Amino acid sequence: MGKVTGFMEFDRLAEENLPVKDRVKNYKEFVLHLTDDQAKQQGARCMDCGIPFCTTGCPINNIIPDWNDLVYHQDWRNAIDVLHSTNNFPDFTGRICPAPCEAACTLNINNDAVGIKSIEHAIIDKAWENGWVTPQINPNKTGKKIAVVGSGPAGLAAAQQLARAGHSVTVFEKNDRIGGLLRYGIPDFKLDKANIDRRMAQMEAEGVTFKVNQNVGENVSAADLERDFDAVILAGGAELPRDLPVPGRELDGVHFAMDFLTPNNKMVAGDTVPNQIKATGKHVVVIGGGDTGSDCVGTSNRHGAASVTQFELMPQPPEKENKSLVWPNWPLKMRTSSSHEEGADRDWSITTKALIGENGKLTALKGARVEWKDGKMVEVPGSEFTIKADLVFLAMGFVSPVQKVLDAFGVEKDNRGNAKATTDGEGCYKTSKAKVFAAGDIRRGQSLVVWAIREGRQCAREVDAFLMGSSTLPR
């Protein structure tokens, strides 16, 4: 709980960022974790609230008050053990999680929430610095073989948990590097890929085998996986992007966000990327106001775009939430990311009517302002406008997994095209196929990294119980 009166004595202290003028020159991480003294002070703010809503606000139910208290007492070694007891990869969540735990913090009712994410970031960085993150090798092997399809956070969490239970685990990844969207979706300036690489090394020491360029339905047979393994976990992402069916969609210069972000990450990794989309000196319009759109903004600024504009169809959120109505739930409110701070013109309630071009190339976007009345979108008369655009990035979310993987295994789907698998009662995470399980975005749809880790861990427990009759893995 930290210091009894700490929440009355100390203000919330945010992590520092490197100056915009410096960080936009490269793709390096720019968020600096708290010093020991700063983390101690922030841990002191964790109050004796009785019911720690932060723990239930966190999808993986991190035992937050315990490690806040340990940091306050500077017991970093035990803090990482408590953190790892519920979270395989705090090095990911401590950097890129939006921190629903902080929205649920009891102190957040009438004050600034405890800086939980910043403390988590400090704990895991100190753990790596001191060599406390080591392989947990189970000497008692079960002889059971498990295939994990997809190496995003859900697949990695499931693989690590099952390897620690003594199973032989092989992870199949369609790309040329492990990590899924962590590797090729999230920009390096938000998540340095060295964080993935050192986790891979840890998992390989624990017995996990990684295979890249393995595309189920193309060069890998689903039937072979079902035959050769005792269980299969489908842990791919929700990769099918939402399209924008307007006139001019076919013009050169209109791209899905991932067609911009993924090659850029490969370039940062040192690959030669033919025909890479470059925003240098161009007028960029990003359609979609979420995290993916923000990543397009930050990447465009690092390319040296002439201008960056971001449109969102929904109305502008309020600057602050009504805490008495929404706490401890995740609130709808205005959020400004570090990429927005680096430069972007943002506008809300904007619909795209057409994309305009000359000789097959995009030159402008035609839009209009809309109002929402009784849940319906109505165009505001006389609000049409045209904005110069050399590049338009579609970042309007993802609608479902790639269907060929689900079709290859022949699993039943829900009405959104996801793998149908319940998380309640007997047979959690099991699909309609006898020994095929599903976890993460491929099952629940587009979501957060922390939710993927939760599903991977829980699915691993169900697979372990399915193979062994019971499981000692944590829920």
XYZ file of C-alpha atoms in Angstrom:
475
model
C 0.000 0.000 0.000
C 3.001 2.330 0.034
C 3.060 5.126 2.628
C -0.131 5.608 4.630
C -0.264 9.363 3.961
C 1.675 9.307 0.687
C -1.331 10.074 -1.499
C -1.811 13.316 0.461
C 1.851 14.297 0.415
C 3.006 13.571 -3.125
C 1.709 14.545 -6.537
C 1.624 12.207 -9.505
C 4.868 12.357 -11.464
C 4.807 11.400 -15.136
C 7.734 9.814 -16.933
C 9.829 12.272 -18.901
C 10.019 12.247 -22.690
C 12.952 13.373 -24.765
C 12.292 16.705 -26.548
C 10.246 16.472 -29.743
C 12.970 18.089 -31.856
C 15.402 15.339 -30.848
C 13.186 12.247 -30.892
C 11.645 12.770 -34.329
C 15.113 12.425 -35.866
C 15.190 8.677 -35.182
C 13.113 5.631 -34.235
C 14.507 5.089 -30.750
C 12.396 4.898 -27.602
C 12.175 8.292 -25.918
C 10.276 7.622 -22.674
C 12.633 7.639 -19.688
C 11.695 5.409 -16.779
C 11.529 6.856 -13.284
C 14.611 7.058 -11.102
C 14.655 4.918 -7.964
C 13.710 7.866 -5.780
C 10.929 8.940 -8.134
C 9.515 5.417 -8.259
C 9.675 5.186 -4.461
C 7.693 8.408 -4.165
C 5.110 7.264 -6.683
C 4.806 3.911 -4.930
C 4.153 5.836 -1.730
C 0.995 7.303 -3.303
C -0.677 3.863 -3.349
C -3.272 4.263 -0.605
C -4.825 1.784 1.813
C -8.022 1.709 -0.229
C -9.361 -1.599 1.056
C -10.540 -2.883 -2.308
C -7.852 -2.426 -4.990
C -9.986 -1.733 -8.049
C -6.755 -1.361 -10.040
C -6.312 -5.141 -9.852
C -9.716 -5.820 -11.381
C -9.298 -2.953 -13.845
C -6.191 -4.722 -15.150
C -7.114 -7.538 -17.580
C -4.343 -9.779 -16.175
C -5.192 -8.843 -12.569
C -1.737 -7.581 -11.708
C -1.202 -7.490 -7.938
C -0.502 -3.790 -8.132
C -0.656 -2.680 -4.468
C 1.916 -5.320 -3.533
C 4.554 -4.226 -6.012
C 3.837 -0.571 -5.347
C 4.596 -1.226 -1.688
C 7.749 -3.193 -2.522
C 9.021 -0.344 -4.712
C 8.262 2.131 -1.939
C 10.489 0.001 0.321
C 13.028 -0.326 -2.526
C 12.673 -4.128 -2.588
C 12.987 -4.319 -6.362
C 13.919 -8.005 -6.418
C 10.646 -9.117 -4.892
C 8.747 -6.508 -6.901
C 9.692 -8.184 -10.182
C 8.672 -11.588 -8.816
C 5.227 -10.257 -7.902
C 4.928 -8.539 -11.282
C 5.964 -11.679 -13.171
C 3.489 -13.793 -11.202
C 0.661 -12.402 -13.324
C 2.385 -10.888 -16.371
C 4.859 -12.677 -18.635
C 5.848 -9.509 -20.461
C 5.784 -6.327 -18.365
C 8.472 -5.025 -20.715
C 5.698 -4.789 -23.344
C 2.819 -3.569 -21.186
C 5.030 -1.147 -19.239
C 5.642 0.620 -22.541
C 2.511 0.357 -24.671
C -0.450 -0.468 -22.420
C -3.019 2.361 -22.072
C -3.224 1.407 -18.366
C -6.889 0.664 -17.611
C -5.618 -0.076 -14.097
C -4.992 3.638 -13.580
C -8.521 4.519 -14.645
C -9.728 2.089 -11.957
C -7.376 3.407 -9.246
C -9.335 4.443 -6.141
C -7.265 7.607 -5.880
C -8.511 8.509 -9.354
C -11.981 9.259 -7.968
C -10.980 12.731 -6.821
C -7.258 12.993 -7.537
C -4.643 11.914 -10.054
C -4.274 8.146 -10.221
C -1.157 6.369 -8.992
C 1.375 6.158 -11.855
C 1.065 2.377 -12.035
C 2.381 1.975 -15.563
C 5.478 4.076 -14.867
C 6.275 1.974 -11.782
C 5.842 -1.223 -13.806
C 8.201 0.174 -16.445
C 10.804 0.985 -13.796
C 10.539 -2.472 -12.199
C 11.089 -4.458 -15.389
C 13.915 -2.250 -16.628
C 15.727 -2.621 -13.308
C 15.135 -6.387 -13.390
C 16.828 -6.689 -16.784
C 19.664 -4.409 -15.691
C 20.354 -6.620 -12.671
C 20.023 -9.989 -14.401
C 16.901 -11.009 -12.505
C 14.978 -12.085 -15.625
C 16.199 -15.638 -16.192
C 14.822 -18.770 -17.869
C 12.490 -20.883 -15.738
C 13.300 -24.357 -17.001
C 11.096 -27.284 -15.997
C 13.256 -30.428 -15.739
C 10.170 -32.660 -15.733
C 9.068 -33.074 -19.334
C 5.593 -34.367 -20.137
C 6.292 -35.632 -23.640
C 3.330 -33.645 -24.948
C 3.761 -31.511 -28.068
C 1.885 -28.261 -28.659
C 1.802 -26.050 -31.759
C 1.137 -22.342 -31.330
C 0.120 -20.548 -34.528
C 1.054 -16.884 -34.228
C 3.793 -15.191 -32.213
C 2.067 -12.075 -30.960
C 1.528 -11.494 -27.231
C -1.172 -14.170 -26.923
C 0.942 -16.813 -28.650
C 4.102 -15.907 -26.754
C 2.336 -15.927 -23.376
C 0.709 -19.292 -24.070
C 3.976 -20.771 -25.334
C 5.970 -19.638 -22.303
C 3.407 -20.893 -19.803
C 3.163 -24.300 -21.474
C 6.939 -24.679 -21.732
C 7.190 -23.967 -18.026
C 4.620 -26.714 -17.449
C 7.035 -29.141 -19.101
C 5.496 -29.411 -22.555
C 7.319 -29.233 -25.874
C 6.115 -26.067 -27.623
C 6.680 -24.945 -31.211
C 5.612 -21.471 -32.326
C 4.772 -21.009 -36.015
C 5.021 -17.440 -37.350
C 4.153 -16.419 -40.919
C 6.531 -13.430 -40.960
C 10.309 -13.530 -41.100
C 10.699 -12.462 -37.457
C 8.935 -13.386 -34.236
C 6.587 -10.951 -32.499
C 3.470 -10.509 -34.613
C 2.086 -6.986 -34.315
C 4.610 -6.251 -31.566
C 7.312 -6.673 -34.194
C 5.730 -5.321 -37.353
C 2.844 -3.121 -36.206
C 3.979 -1.060 -33.239
C 6.722 1.426 -34.185
C 10.182 1.061 -32.666
C 9.924 4.445 -30.993
C 7.159 2.983 -28.818
C 8.604 -0.526 -28.406
C 12.264 -1.239 -29.107
C 12.407 -4.685 -30.699
C 15.314 -5.657 -28.452
C 12.598 -6.206 -25.843
C 11.151 -8.977 -28.002
C 14.536 -10.469 -28.832
C 15.605 -10.927 -25.227
C 12.263 -12.530 -24.366
C 12.773 -14.907 -27.304
C 16.184 -15.855 -25.928
C 14.641 -16.523 -22.525
C 11.897 -18.679 -24.047
C 14.302 -20.627 -26.244
C 16.315 -21.459 -23.122
C 13.047 -22.670 -21.565
C 12.557 -25.039 -24.507
C 10.311 -23.124 -26.902
C 11.081 -23.653 -30.612
C 10.405 -20.767 -32.990
C 9.767 -21.270 -36.698
C 9.392 -18.266 -39.013
C 8.031 -17.984 -42.567
C 5.438 -20.618 -41.636
C 2.125 -19.619 -43.185
C -0.759 -21.930 -42.331
C -2.847 -22.544 -45.399
C 0.094 -21.899 -47.719
C 3.334 -23.671 -46.821
C 2.088 -25.250 -43.574
C -0.770 -27.732 -43.523
C -3.340 -27.516 -40.748
C -3.858 -31.266 -41.071
C -0.148 -31.856 -40.450
C -0.229 -29.745 -37.294
C -3.269 -31.597 -35.992
C -1.572 -34.923 -36.749
C 1.867 -34.111 -35.360
C 0.886 -32.245 -32.184
C -1.210 -33.141 -29.162
C -2.830 -29.713 -29.152
C -2.889 -26.627 -31.374
C -3.440 -23.038 -30.236
C -4.571 -20.479 -32.798
C -3.156 -17.172 -31.583
C -3.071 -15.007 -34.683
C -4.197 -11.414 -34.678
C -7.214 -9.591 -36.070
C -5.392 -8.480 -39.192
C -8.167 -7.785 -41.699
C -8.378 -3.973 -41.853
C -11.606 -2.023 -42.243
C -11.748 -0.556 -45.746
C -13.163 2.741 -46.994
C -15.474 2.181 -49.993
C -15.538 5.666 -51.489
C -14.816 6.948 -54.993
C -11.077 7.131 -55.590
C -10.175 4.330 -53.174
C -8.092 2.726 -55.943
C -5.803 5.741 -56.407
C -2.063 5.431 -55.925
C -1.335 6.975 -52.532
C -4.225 5.404 -50.599
C -2.977 2.684 -48.274
C -3.969 0.637 -45.274
C -2.009 1.732 -42.214
C -0.143 -1.566 -41.897
C 1.134 -1.244 -45.467
C 2.940 1.839 -44.193
C 3.936 0.765 -40.682
C 5.152 -2.788 -41.321
C 7.696 -1.954 -44.062
C 8.946 0.938 -41.942
C 9.649 -1.417 -39.038
C 11.504 -3.710 -41.430
C 13.556 -0.770 -42.632
C 14.437 0.135 -39.046
C 15.487 -3.491 -38.511
C 18.002 -3.108 -41.327
C 16.104 -4.723 -44.185
C 16.085 -3.383 -47.704
C 12.447 -2.659 -48.467
C 11.616 -2.243 -52.168
C 8.986 0.395 -52.976
C 8.637 1.461 -49.363
C 5.937 4.087 -48.814
C 7.644 7.332 -47.850
C 5.909 10.366 -46.387
C 8.908 12.647 -46.866
C 7.796 16.078 -48.089
C 4.205 14.887 -48.571
C 0.841 15.994 -47.272
C -0.464 13.092 -45.206
C -4.034 12.450 -44.100
C -4.691 9.725 -41.538
C -8.278 8.456 -41.321
C -8.972 6.970 -37.916
C -8.313 8.393 -34.464
C -7.033 5.339 -32.581
C -3.594 3.988 -31.713
C -2.852 2.797 -35.244
C -3.661 6.225 -36.621
C -1.431 7.791 -33.983
C 1.395 5.464 -35.055
C 0.962 6.667 -38.629
C 1.230 10.257 -37.385
C 4.453 9.590 -35.480
C 6.021 7.658 -38.346
C 5.047 10.320 -40.899
C 6.653 13.002 -38.756
C 9.858 10.977 -38.615
C 9.813 10.701 -42.400
C 9.639 14.493 -42.618
C 6.099 14.912 -43.921
C 5.115 18.377 -45.144
C 1.913 18.178 -43.107
C -0.019 15.558 -41.137
C -3.789 15.697 -40.629
C -5.837 13.150 -38.711
C -9.604 12.750 -39.117
C -11.968 10.862 -36.833
C -15.581 10.050 -37.714
C -16.844 10.156 -34.129
C -17.391 13.407 -32.183
C -14.560 14.965 -30.213
C -14.533 13.471 -26.706
C -14.781 15.676 -23.617
C -11.528 17.009 -22.153
C -12.274 15.239 -18.859
C -14.575 12.427 -17.887
C -17.345 12.606 -15.300
C -15.645 10.364 -12.762
C -18.725 9.998 -10.586
C -20.457 8.341 -13.537
C -17.722 6.229 -15.147
C -15.213 5.254 -12.448
C -13.761 2.573 -12.205
C -14.444 1.852 -15.873
C -12.360 3.020 -18.822
C -13.603 6.525 -19.644
C -14.271 8.183 -22.958
C -12.223 11.379 -22.894
C -9.824 13.395 -24.998
C -6.444 11.676 -25.296
C -3.339 13.169 -26.858
C -0.556 10.729 -27.662
C 3.153 11.484 -27.842
C 2.852 11.306 -31.630
C 0.157 13.974 -31.613
C 2.443 16.168 -29.535
C 5.050 15.875 -32.292
C 2.725 17.580 -34.754
C -0.661 16.867 -36.327
C -3.840 18.732 -37.152
C -6.702 16.736 -35.643
C -10.385 17.025 -36.409
C -13.476 15.061 -35.387
C -16.911 14.335 -36.857
C -15.410 14.166 -40.342
C -16.571 11.791 -43.042
C -14.647 11.104 -46.236
C -16.833 11.457 -49.326
C -14.261 10.895 -52.062
C -10.567 10.658 -52.813
C -9.489 12.835 -55.728
C -6.612 12.238 -58.102
C -4.945 13.021 -61.397
C -3.474 10.418 -63.738
C -4.183 7.704 -61.184
C -2.407 9.471 -58.317
C -4.013 10.878 -55.202
C -4.028 14.664 -54.939
C -6.798 15.537 -52.466
C -9.474 14.307 -50.096
C -13.063 15.500 -50.208
C -14.761 15.436 -46.828
C -17.657 16.844 -44.894
C -18.606 17.471 -41.310
C -21.227 15.260 -39.691
C -23.492 15.368 -36.665
C -24.726 12.440 -34.626
C -28.470 12.568 -33.915
C -30.231 9.712 -32.134
C -27.299 7.473 -32.868
C -27.343 8.235 -36.582
C -24.788 10.106 -38.638
C -26.135 13.131 -40.511
C -24.043 15.279 -42.845
C -24.004 18.973 -42.006
C -25.334 20.897 -45.028
C -22.763 23.109 -46.715
C -19.831 21.633 -44.752
C -18.018 19.973 -47.653
C -14.324 20.728 -48.000
C -11.281 19.571 -49.926
C -7.832 19.101 -48.415
C -4.565 18.466 -50.231
C -3.400 14.883 -49.786
C -0.470 13.023 -51.313
C -0.921 10.059 -48.969
C -4.008 8.768 -47.159
C -3.602 6.078 -44.517
C -6.668 4.060 -43.530
C -6.455 3.338 -39.808
C -10.066 2.568 -38.963
C -9.551 -0.616 -37.005
C -9.524 -4.312 -37.831
C -12.651 -6.321 -38.460
C -11.547 -9.947 -38.108
C -8.691 -12.447 -38.375
C -7.385 -13.572 -41.744
C -9.974 -16.181 -42.646
C -7.711 -18.665 -44.402
C -6.185 -19.810 -41.095
C -9.590 -20.529 -39.576
C -10.760 -22.132 -42.810
C -7.663 -24.329 -42.960
C -8.533 -25.824 -39.579
C -12.255 -25.814 -40.286
C -13.155 -24.246 -36.950
C -16.539 -22.681 -36.320
C -16.664 -18.860 -36.418
C -18.781 -16.307 -34.612
C -20.851 -13.688 -36.407
C -17.819 -11.363 -36.636
C -15.605 -13.934 -38.331
C -13.547 -14.733 -35.220
C -12.750 -18.229 -34.010
C -15.685 -19.308 -31.860
C -14.433 -20.369 -28.444
C -15.963 -19.599 -25.068
C -14.052 -18.422 -22.007
C -16.685 -19.645 -19.556
C -17.159 -23.017 -17.914
C -15.854 -26.330 -19.171
C -13.897 -26.308 -22.407
C -12.624 -22.740 -22.186
C -10.814 -21.531 -25.296
C -11.658 -24.752 -27.167
C -12.869 -24.390 -30.731
C -15.244 -26.718 -32.520
C -12.272 -28.947 -33.400
C -11.314 -31.511 -30.773
C -7.792 -30.403 -29.907
C -7.691 -26.929 -31.429
C -7.840 -23.926 -29.082
C -7.966 -20.182 -29.823
C -6.791 -17.164 -27.830
C -6.195 -13.469 -28.319
C -7.501 -11.277 -31.116
C -8.243 -14.278 -33.327
C -10.920 -15.192 -30.765
C -12.030 -11.919 -29.114
C -11.389 -9.487 -31.968
C -9.166 -6.417 -32.040
C -8.028 -5.606 -28.531
C -5.106 -4.633 -26.301
C -1.761 -6.357 -25.820
C -2.608 -6.867 -22.145
C -5.822 -8.681 -23.084
C -3.848 -10.903 -25.453
C -1.433 -11.821 -22.652
C -4.380 -12.654 -20.391
C -5.956 -14.896 -23.008
C -2.652 -16.612 -23.797
C -2.070 -17.401 -20.120
C -5.604 -18.639 -19.536
C -5.612 -20.693 -22.723
C -2.321 -22.303 -21.681
C -3.920 -23.463 -18.456
C -6.846 -24.980 -20.346
C -4.523 -26.777 -22.774
C -2.426 -28.081 -19.884
C -5.559 -29.413 -18.162
C -6.790 -30.903 -21.449
C -3.522 -32.822 -21.899
C -2.778 -33.741 -18.275
C -6.208 -33.937 -16.617
C -5.475 -30.974 -14.360
C -3.210 -27.941 -14.273
C -1.087 -26.105 -11.746
C -0.642 -23.104 -14.049
C -2.132 -19.860 -12.677
C -5.370 -18.595 -14.136
